[in-house]
XYZ file of C-alpha atoms in Angstrom:
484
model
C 4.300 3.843 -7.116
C 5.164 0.151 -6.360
C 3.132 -2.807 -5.618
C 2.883 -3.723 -2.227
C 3.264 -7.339 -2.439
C 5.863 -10.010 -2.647
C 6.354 -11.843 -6.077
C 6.399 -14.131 -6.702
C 5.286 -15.426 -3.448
C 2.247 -13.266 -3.091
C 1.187 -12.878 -6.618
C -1.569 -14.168 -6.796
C -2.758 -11.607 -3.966
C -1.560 -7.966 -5.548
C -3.019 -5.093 -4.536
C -0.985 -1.676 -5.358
C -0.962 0.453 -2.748
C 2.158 2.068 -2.743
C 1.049 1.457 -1.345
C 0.175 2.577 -3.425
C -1.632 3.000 -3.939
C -4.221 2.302 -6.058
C -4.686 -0.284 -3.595
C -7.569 -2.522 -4.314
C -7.386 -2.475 -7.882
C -5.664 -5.337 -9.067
C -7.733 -7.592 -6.260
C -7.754 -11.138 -6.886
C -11.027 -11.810 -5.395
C -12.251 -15.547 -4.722
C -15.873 -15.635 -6.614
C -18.319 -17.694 -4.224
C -21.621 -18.722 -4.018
C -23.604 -18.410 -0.958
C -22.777 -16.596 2.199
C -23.100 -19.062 5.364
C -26.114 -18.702 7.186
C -24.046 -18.149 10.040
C -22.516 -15.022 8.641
C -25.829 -13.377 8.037
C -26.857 -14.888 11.251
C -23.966 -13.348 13.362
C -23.630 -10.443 11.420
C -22.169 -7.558 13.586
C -22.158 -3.608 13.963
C -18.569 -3.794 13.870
C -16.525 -5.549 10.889
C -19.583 -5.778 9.264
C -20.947 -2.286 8.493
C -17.549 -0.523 8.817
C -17.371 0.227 5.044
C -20.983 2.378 5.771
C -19.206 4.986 7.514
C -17.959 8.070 5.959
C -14.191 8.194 4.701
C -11.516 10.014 6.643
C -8.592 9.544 4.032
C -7.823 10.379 0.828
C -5.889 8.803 -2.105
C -4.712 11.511 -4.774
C -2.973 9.940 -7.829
C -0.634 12.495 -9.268
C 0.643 10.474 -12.737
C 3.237 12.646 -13.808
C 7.172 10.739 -14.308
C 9.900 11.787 -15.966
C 9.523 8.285 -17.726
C 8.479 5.348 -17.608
C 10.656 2.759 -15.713
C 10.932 -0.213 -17.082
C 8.907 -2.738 -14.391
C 5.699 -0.189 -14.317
C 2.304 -0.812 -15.159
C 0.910 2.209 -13.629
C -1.160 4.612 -15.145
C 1.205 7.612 -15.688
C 2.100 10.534 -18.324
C 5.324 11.142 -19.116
C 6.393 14.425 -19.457
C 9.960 13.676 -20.569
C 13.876 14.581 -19.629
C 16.687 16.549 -20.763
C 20.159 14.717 -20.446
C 21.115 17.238 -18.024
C 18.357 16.633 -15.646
C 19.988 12.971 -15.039
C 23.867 14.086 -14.999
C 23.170 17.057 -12.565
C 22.445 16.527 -9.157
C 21.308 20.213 -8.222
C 19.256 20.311 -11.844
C 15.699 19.396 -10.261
C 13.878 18.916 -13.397
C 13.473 21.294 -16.304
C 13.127 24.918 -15.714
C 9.726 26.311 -16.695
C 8.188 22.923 -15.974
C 6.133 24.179 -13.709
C 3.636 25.698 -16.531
C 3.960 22.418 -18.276
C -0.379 22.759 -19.440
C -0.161 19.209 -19.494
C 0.452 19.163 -15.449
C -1.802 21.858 -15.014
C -4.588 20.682 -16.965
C -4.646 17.787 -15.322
C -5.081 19.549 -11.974
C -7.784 21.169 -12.839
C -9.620 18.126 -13.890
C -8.345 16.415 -10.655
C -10.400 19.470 -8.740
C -13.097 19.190 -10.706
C -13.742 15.637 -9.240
C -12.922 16.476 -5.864
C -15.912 19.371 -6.280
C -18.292 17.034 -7.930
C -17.621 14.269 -5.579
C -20.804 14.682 -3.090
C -21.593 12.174 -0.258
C -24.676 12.074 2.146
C -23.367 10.732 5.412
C -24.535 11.758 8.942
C -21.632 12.761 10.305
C -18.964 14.295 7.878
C -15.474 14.103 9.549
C -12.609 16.057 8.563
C -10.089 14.049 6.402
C -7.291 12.282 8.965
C -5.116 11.667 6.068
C -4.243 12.870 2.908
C -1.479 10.426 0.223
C -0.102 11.494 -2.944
C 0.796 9.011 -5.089
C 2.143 8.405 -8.431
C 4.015 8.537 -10.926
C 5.901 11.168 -9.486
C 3.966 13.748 -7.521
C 7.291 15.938 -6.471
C 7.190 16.751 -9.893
C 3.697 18.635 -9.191
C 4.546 22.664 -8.047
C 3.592 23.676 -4.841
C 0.916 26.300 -6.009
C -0.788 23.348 -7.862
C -0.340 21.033 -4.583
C -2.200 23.675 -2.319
C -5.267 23.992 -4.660
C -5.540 20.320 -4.621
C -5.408 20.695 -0.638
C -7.544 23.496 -0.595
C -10.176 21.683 -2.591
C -10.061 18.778 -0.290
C -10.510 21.221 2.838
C -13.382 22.833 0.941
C -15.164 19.804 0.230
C -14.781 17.527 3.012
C -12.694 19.198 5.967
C -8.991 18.425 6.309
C -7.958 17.834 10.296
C -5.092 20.218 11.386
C -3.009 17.268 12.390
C -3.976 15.494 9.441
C -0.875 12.881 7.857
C -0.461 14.677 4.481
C 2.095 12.101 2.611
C 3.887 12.601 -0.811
C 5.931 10.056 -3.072
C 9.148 12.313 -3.641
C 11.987 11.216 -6.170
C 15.553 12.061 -5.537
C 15.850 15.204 -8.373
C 12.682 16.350 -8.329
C 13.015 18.587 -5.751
C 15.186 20.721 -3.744
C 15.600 22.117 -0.611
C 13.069 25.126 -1.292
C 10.497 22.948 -3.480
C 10.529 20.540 -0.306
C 10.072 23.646 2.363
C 7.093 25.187 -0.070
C 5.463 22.041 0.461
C 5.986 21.853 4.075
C 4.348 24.610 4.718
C 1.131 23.924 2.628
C 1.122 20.979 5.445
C 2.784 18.324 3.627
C 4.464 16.776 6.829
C 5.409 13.284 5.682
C 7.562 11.900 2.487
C 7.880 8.622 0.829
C 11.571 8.981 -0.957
C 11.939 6.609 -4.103
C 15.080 5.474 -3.375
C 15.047 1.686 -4.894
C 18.420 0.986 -4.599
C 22.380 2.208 -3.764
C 23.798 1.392 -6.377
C 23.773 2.888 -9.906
C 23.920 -0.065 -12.570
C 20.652 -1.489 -10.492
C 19.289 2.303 -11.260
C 19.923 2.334 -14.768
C 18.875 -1.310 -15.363
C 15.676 -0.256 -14.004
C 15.359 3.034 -15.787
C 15.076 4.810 -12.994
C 15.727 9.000 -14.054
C 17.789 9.464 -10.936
C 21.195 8.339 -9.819
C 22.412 7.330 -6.315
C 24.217 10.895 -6.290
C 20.680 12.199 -6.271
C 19.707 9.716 -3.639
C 22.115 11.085 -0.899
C 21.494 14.976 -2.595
C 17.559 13.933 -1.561
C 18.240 12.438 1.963
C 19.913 15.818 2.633
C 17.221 17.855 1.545
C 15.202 15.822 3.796
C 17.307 15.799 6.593
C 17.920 19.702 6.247
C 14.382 20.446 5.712
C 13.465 19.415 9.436
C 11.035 16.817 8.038
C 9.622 14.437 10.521
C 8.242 11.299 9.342
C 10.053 10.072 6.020
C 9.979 6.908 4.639
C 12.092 5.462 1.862
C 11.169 2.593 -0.719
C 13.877 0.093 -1.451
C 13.323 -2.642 -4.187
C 14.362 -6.558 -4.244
C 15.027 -8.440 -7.012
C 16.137 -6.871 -9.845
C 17.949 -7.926 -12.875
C 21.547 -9.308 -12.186
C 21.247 -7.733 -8.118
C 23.197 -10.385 -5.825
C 22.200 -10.627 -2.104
C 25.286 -8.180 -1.595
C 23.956 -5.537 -2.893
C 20.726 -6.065 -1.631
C 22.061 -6.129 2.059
C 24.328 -3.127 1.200
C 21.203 -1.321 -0.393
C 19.533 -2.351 3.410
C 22.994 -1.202 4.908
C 22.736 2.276 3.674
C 19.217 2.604 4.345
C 19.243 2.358 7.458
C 22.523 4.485 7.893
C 20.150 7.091 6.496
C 17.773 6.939 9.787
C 14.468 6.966 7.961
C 11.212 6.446 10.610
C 10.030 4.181 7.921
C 10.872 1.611 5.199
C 8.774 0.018 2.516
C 10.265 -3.034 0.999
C 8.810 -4.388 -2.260
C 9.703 -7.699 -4.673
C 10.436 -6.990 -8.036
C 7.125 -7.714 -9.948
C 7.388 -8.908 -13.663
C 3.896 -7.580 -15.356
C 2.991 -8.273 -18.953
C 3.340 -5.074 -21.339
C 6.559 -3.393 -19.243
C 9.951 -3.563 -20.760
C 10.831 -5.841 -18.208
C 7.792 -7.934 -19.115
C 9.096 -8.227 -22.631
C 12.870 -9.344 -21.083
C 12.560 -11.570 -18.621
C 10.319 -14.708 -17.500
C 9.796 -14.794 -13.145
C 12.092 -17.241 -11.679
C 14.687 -17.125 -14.358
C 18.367 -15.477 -14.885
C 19.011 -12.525 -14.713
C 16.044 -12.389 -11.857
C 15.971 -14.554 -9.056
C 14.490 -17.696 -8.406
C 11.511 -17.745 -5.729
C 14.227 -19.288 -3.267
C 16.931 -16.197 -3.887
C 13.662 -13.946 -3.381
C 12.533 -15.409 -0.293
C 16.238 -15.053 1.018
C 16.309 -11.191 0.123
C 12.601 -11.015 1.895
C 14.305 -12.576 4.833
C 17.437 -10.544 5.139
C 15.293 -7.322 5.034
C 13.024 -8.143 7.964
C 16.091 -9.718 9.936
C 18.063 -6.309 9.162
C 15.592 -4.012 9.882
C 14.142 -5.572 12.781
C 17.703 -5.262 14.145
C 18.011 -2.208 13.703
C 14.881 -1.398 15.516
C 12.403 -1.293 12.895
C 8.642 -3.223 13.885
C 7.847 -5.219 10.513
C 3.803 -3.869 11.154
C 2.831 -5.030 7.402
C 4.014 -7.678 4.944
C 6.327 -5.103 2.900
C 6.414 -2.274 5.946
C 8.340 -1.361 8.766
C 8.486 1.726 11.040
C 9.827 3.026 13.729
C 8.127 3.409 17.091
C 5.222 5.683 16.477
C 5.989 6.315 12.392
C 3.501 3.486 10.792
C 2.061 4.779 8.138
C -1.805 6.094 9.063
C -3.112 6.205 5.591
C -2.112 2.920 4.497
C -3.259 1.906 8.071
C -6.702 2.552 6.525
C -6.461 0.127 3.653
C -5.696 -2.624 5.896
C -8.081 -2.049 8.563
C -10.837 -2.154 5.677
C -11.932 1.408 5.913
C -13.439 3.056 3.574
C -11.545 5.787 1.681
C -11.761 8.096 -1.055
C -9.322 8.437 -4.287
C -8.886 11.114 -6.973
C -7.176 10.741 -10.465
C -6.294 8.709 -12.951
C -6.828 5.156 -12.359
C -7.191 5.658 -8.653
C -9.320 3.041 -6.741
C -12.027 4.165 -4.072
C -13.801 2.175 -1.316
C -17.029 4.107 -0.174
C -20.134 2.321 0.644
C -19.277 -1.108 0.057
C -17.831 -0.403 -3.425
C -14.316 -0.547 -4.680
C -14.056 1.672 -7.729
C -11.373 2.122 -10.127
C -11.696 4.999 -12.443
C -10.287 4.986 -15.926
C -6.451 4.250 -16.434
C -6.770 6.631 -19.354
C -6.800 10.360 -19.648
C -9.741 10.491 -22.283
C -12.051 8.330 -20.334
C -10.770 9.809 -17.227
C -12.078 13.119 -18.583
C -15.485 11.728 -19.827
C -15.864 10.147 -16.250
C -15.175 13.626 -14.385
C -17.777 14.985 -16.861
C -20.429 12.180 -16.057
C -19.463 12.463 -12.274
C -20.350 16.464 -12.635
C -23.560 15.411 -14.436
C -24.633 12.568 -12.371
C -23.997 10.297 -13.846
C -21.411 8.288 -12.443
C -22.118 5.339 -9.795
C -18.710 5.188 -7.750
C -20.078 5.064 -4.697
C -21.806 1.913 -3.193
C -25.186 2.079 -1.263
C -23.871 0.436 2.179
C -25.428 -3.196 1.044
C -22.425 -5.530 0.597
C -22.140 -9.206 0.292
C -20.983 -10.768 3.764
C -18.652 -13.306 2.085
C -16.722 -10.084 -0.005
C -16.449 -8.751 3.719
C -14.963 -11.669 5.029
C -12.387 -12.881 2.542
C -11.178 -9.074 2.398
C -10.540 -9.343 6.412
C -8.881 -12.466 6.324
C -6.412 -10.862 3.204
C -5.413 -7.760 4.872
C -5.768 -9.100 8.842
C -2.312 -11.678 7.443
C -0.527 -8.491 6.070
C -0.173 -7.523 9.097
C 2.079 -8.035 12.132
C -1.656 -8.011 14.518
C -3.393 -10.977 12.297
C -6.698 -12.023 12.136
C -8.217 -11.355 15.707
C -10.561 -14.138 16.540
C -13.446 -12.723 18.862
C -14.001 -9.823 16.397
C -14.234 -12.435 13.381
C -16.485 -14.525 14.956
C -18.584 -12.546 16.326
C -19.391 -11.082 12.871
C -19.495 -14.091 10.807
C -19.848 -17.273 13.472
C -18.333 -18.723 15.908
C -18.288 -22.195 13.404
C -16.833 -20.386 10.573
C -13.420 -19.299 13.534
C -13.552 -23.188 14.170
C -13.342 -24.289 10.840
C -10.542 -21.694 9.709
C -8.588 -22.999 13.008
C -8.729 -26.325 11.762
C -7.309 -25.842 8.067
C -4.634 -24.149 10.041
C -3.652 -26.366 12.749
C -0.812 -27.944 10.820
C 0.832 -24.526 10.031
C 0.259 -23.690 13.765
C 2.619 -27.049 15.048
C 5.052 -25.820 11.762
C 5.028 -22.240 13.599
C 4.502 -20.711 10.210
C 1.338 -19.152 12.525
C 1.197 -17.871 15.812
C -1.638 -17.864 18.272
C -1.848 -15.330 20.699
C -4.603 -14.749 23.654
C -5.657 -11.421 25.037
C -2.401 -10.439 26.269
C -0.867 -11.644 23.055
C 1.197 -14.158 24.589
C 1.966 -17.025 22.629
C -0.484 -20.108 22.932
C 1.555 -23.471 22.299
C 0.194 -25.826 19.408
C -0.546 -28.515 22.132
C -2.804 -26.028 23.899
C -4.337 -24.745 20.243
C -4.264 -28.868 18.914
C -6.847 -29.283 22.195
C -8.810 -26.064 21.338
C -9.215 -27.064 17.819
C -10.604 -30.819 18.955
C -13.126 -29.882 21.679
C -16.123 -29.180 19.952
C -17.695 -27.493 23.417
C -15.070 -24.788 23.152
C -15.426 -21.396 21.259
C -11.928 -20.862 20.527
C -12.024 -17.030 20.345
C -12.457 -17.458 23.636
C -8.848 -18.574 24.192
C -7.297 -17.640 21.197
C -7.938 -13.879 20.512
C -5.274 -14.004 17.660
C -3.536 -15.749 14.577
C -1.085 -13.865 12.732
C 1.739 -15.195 10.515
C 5.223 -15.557 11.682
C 7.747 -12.787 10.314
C 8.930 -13.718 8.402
C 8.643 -17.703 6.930
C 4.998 -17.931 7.661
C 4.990 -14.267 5.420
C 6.481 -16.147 3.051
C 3.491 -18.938 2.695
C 0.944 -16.086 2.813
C -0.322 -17.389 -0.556
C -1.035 -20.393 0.399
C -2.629 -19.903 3.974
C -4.710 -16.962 2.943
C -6.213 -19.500 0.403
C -7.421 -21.901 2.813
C -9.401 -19.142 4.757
C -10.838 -18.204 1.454
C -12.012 -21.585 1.147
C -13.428 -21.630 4.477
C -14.987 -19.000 4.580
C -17.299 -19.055 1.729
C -16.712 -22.770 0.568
């Protein structure tokens, strides 16, 4: 599991999705005072109450890793390697791992949440999606996998064409494991690839070589799966731009329907936090950084792929549906260890540790544990969490939907703060059609105070990708704007 953000240009934004996905955990939310009168005034069914409706997706955090790499915070277990596991490509793990109690146990827990989770909705909807993330949850057996997917079916309904995604690791599965989990409806697969070339592997301490890369692209390939995605890191300790564009090379030579590109991200208490300082030899500064960010959206996007989120790009029809849901703002359910919910209005984490973890499950079954909001959520929360994920993605921030919710003078102000990035074309303005709106046109917009400029500008999204690249900066000005 990776962050989904770009460091250090989007640092002080990090959420970890990957996609995380514990997504809204590490939020840096803006702490303001009062909500504008204008918000409560214009307050919508729309944007507004859409965290009141029931979840359709489901975040399961599977935490088990061969080890620990050496740039993860993540809240994982373990379970350790043999030195044959890493030289041999066809060893997928250890054999008898799958009655490893301490996997198993934690299953069971992990159902006995799903059971005790209980919601009172109107309407109950089947689940649309389903991710499991990690850690490593390929290193989960199948049998273990389909009681987690029966539970969910069980307790909340799971739609027959429902996205069912798994984080994979090259050697941690094979061409059976992979077809076992097919057919429990597993139907989409997020390969942990990080990079071609084996030095950048072991630097990392990543358990798997770039032998085991290709060995897991076949398996893929072979197994008739659909919809794969592979994860590709920038950087790392002592990786030129050449290897980064051969990394990109060989990715797309592979023909995923999806790519996920995250920035190296230094965090305190990692081995790499202990090593190395952001910005200095052997990592790159911010400038080599925003040059690898570049050359991965001007490579993929040549090679057909749509750059549909800050750190995402698909193919036509392949964007991922779950992490669709984080940034739309729905609300969505998560299961495990230090997995992050957002039902009712509330984002809750749940403990990062397996004690706690097991004392919350036990409070949750006694009820006794608040993780779900009431539906009553502070308008100015709503806002600056639309304005964040509307600029991570390739649609933006649309206008008429904004405004309507939270005022018409709140859309003015926000184009104004922005005007000068607008004439720098680090954002673009688009109208109904989403054809481009020149500055001159948005410059007038902005100064005629008799003009709702929703009404002519339906759109503002950040150019792909230097106006990405500023994403810091601009999303703080709506923040400030917003709820000053």
């Amino acid at each position: 599991m990776l962050k989904t953000t770009i460091s250090p240009i989007f640092s002080s934004f990090t959420c970890k999705p990957k996609t995380s996905r514990l997504i809204f955990q590490a939020f840096s939310k803006v702490v303001l005072q009062d909500t504008p009168p204008s918000a409560r005034r214009n307050a919508s069914t729309n944007l507004t109450t859409l965290h009141q409706g029931p979840p359709t997706s489901a975040y399961v955090h599977l935490p088990f890793c061969r080890k620990r790499c050496h740039y993860c915070d993540f809240p994982i277990l373990a379970l350790g390697t043999s030195s044959s596991s890493l030289t041999s490509p066809s060893n997928v793990y250890e054999e008898g791992k799958e009655d490893d109690p301490r996997i198993t146990n934690y299953v069971n827990l992990l159902v006995r949440e799903i059971k005790a989770t209980r919601m009172d909705f109107d309407t109950n909807p089947n689940l649309e999606t389903v991710f499991f993330g990690g850690g490593t949850p390929s290193l989960v057996p199948p049998k273990l996998v389909s009681l987690i997917l029966e539970t969910l079916s069980l307790n909340f309904g799971l739609s027959p064409d429902a996205e069912i995604s798994m984080e994979m690791d090259p050697g941690t599965f094979d061409g059976q494991k992979l077809k076992e989990l097919m057919k429990l409806g597993v139907n989409r697969v997020s390969l942990g690839v990080q990079a071609f070339q084996d030095e950048l592997l072991k630097a990392c301490g990543r358990a798997h070589g770039v032998s085991q890369v290709y060995e897991a692209i076949e398996f893929v390939k072979e197994c008739g799966v659909e919809n794969w995605s592979m994860d590709l890191i920038s950087s790392l300790p002592h990786q030129t731009l050449e290897m980064w564009e051969e990394s990109l090379r060989l990715a797309i030579e592979s023909q995923p329907n999806h790519v996920s590109v995250y920035d190296l991200q230094v965090e305190q208490g990692t081995k790499f936090g202990n090593l190395y300082t952001p910005g200095q030899s052997p990592l790159p500064s911010e400038t080599q950084s925003a040059e690898f960010y570049k050359t991965a959206s001007s490579m993929l996007r040549g090679a057909g792929y749509e750059h549909y989120e800050v750190s995402s790009y698909s193919k036509d029809g392949f964007k991922c549906k779950h992490n669709l849901i984080y940034w739309k703002n729905k609300p969505f359910y998560a299961f495990g260890l230090g997995s992050a919910s957002y039902v009712g209005g509330l984002r809750f984490s749940r403990p990062r540790r397996l004690k706690e973890y097991t004392n919350y499950v036990a409070d949750l079954e006694n009820g006794a544990a608040n993780w779900c909001g009431n539906g009553d959520v502070d308008l100015k929360d709503v806002a600056t969490d639309i304005v964040m994920l509307s600029f991570r993605t390739s649609k933006g921030l649309e206008l008429k939907e904004f405004g309507e919710a939270f005022g018409s003078e709140v859309v003015k102000s926000i184009c104004k703060v922005y005007e000068p990035y607008v004439e720098s074309g680090h954002i673009v303005c688009l109208d109904d059609m989403r054809s481009e709106v020149m500055s001159d046109e948005f410059k007038t917009l902005v100064a005629n105070d008799e003009v709702k400029i929703e009404d002519h500008v339906r759109y503002l999204k950040l150019k792909d990708p230097d106006g990405f690249l500023l994403s810091n900066e601009l999303i703080s000005l709506a923040f400030g704007v917003v709820a000053p």
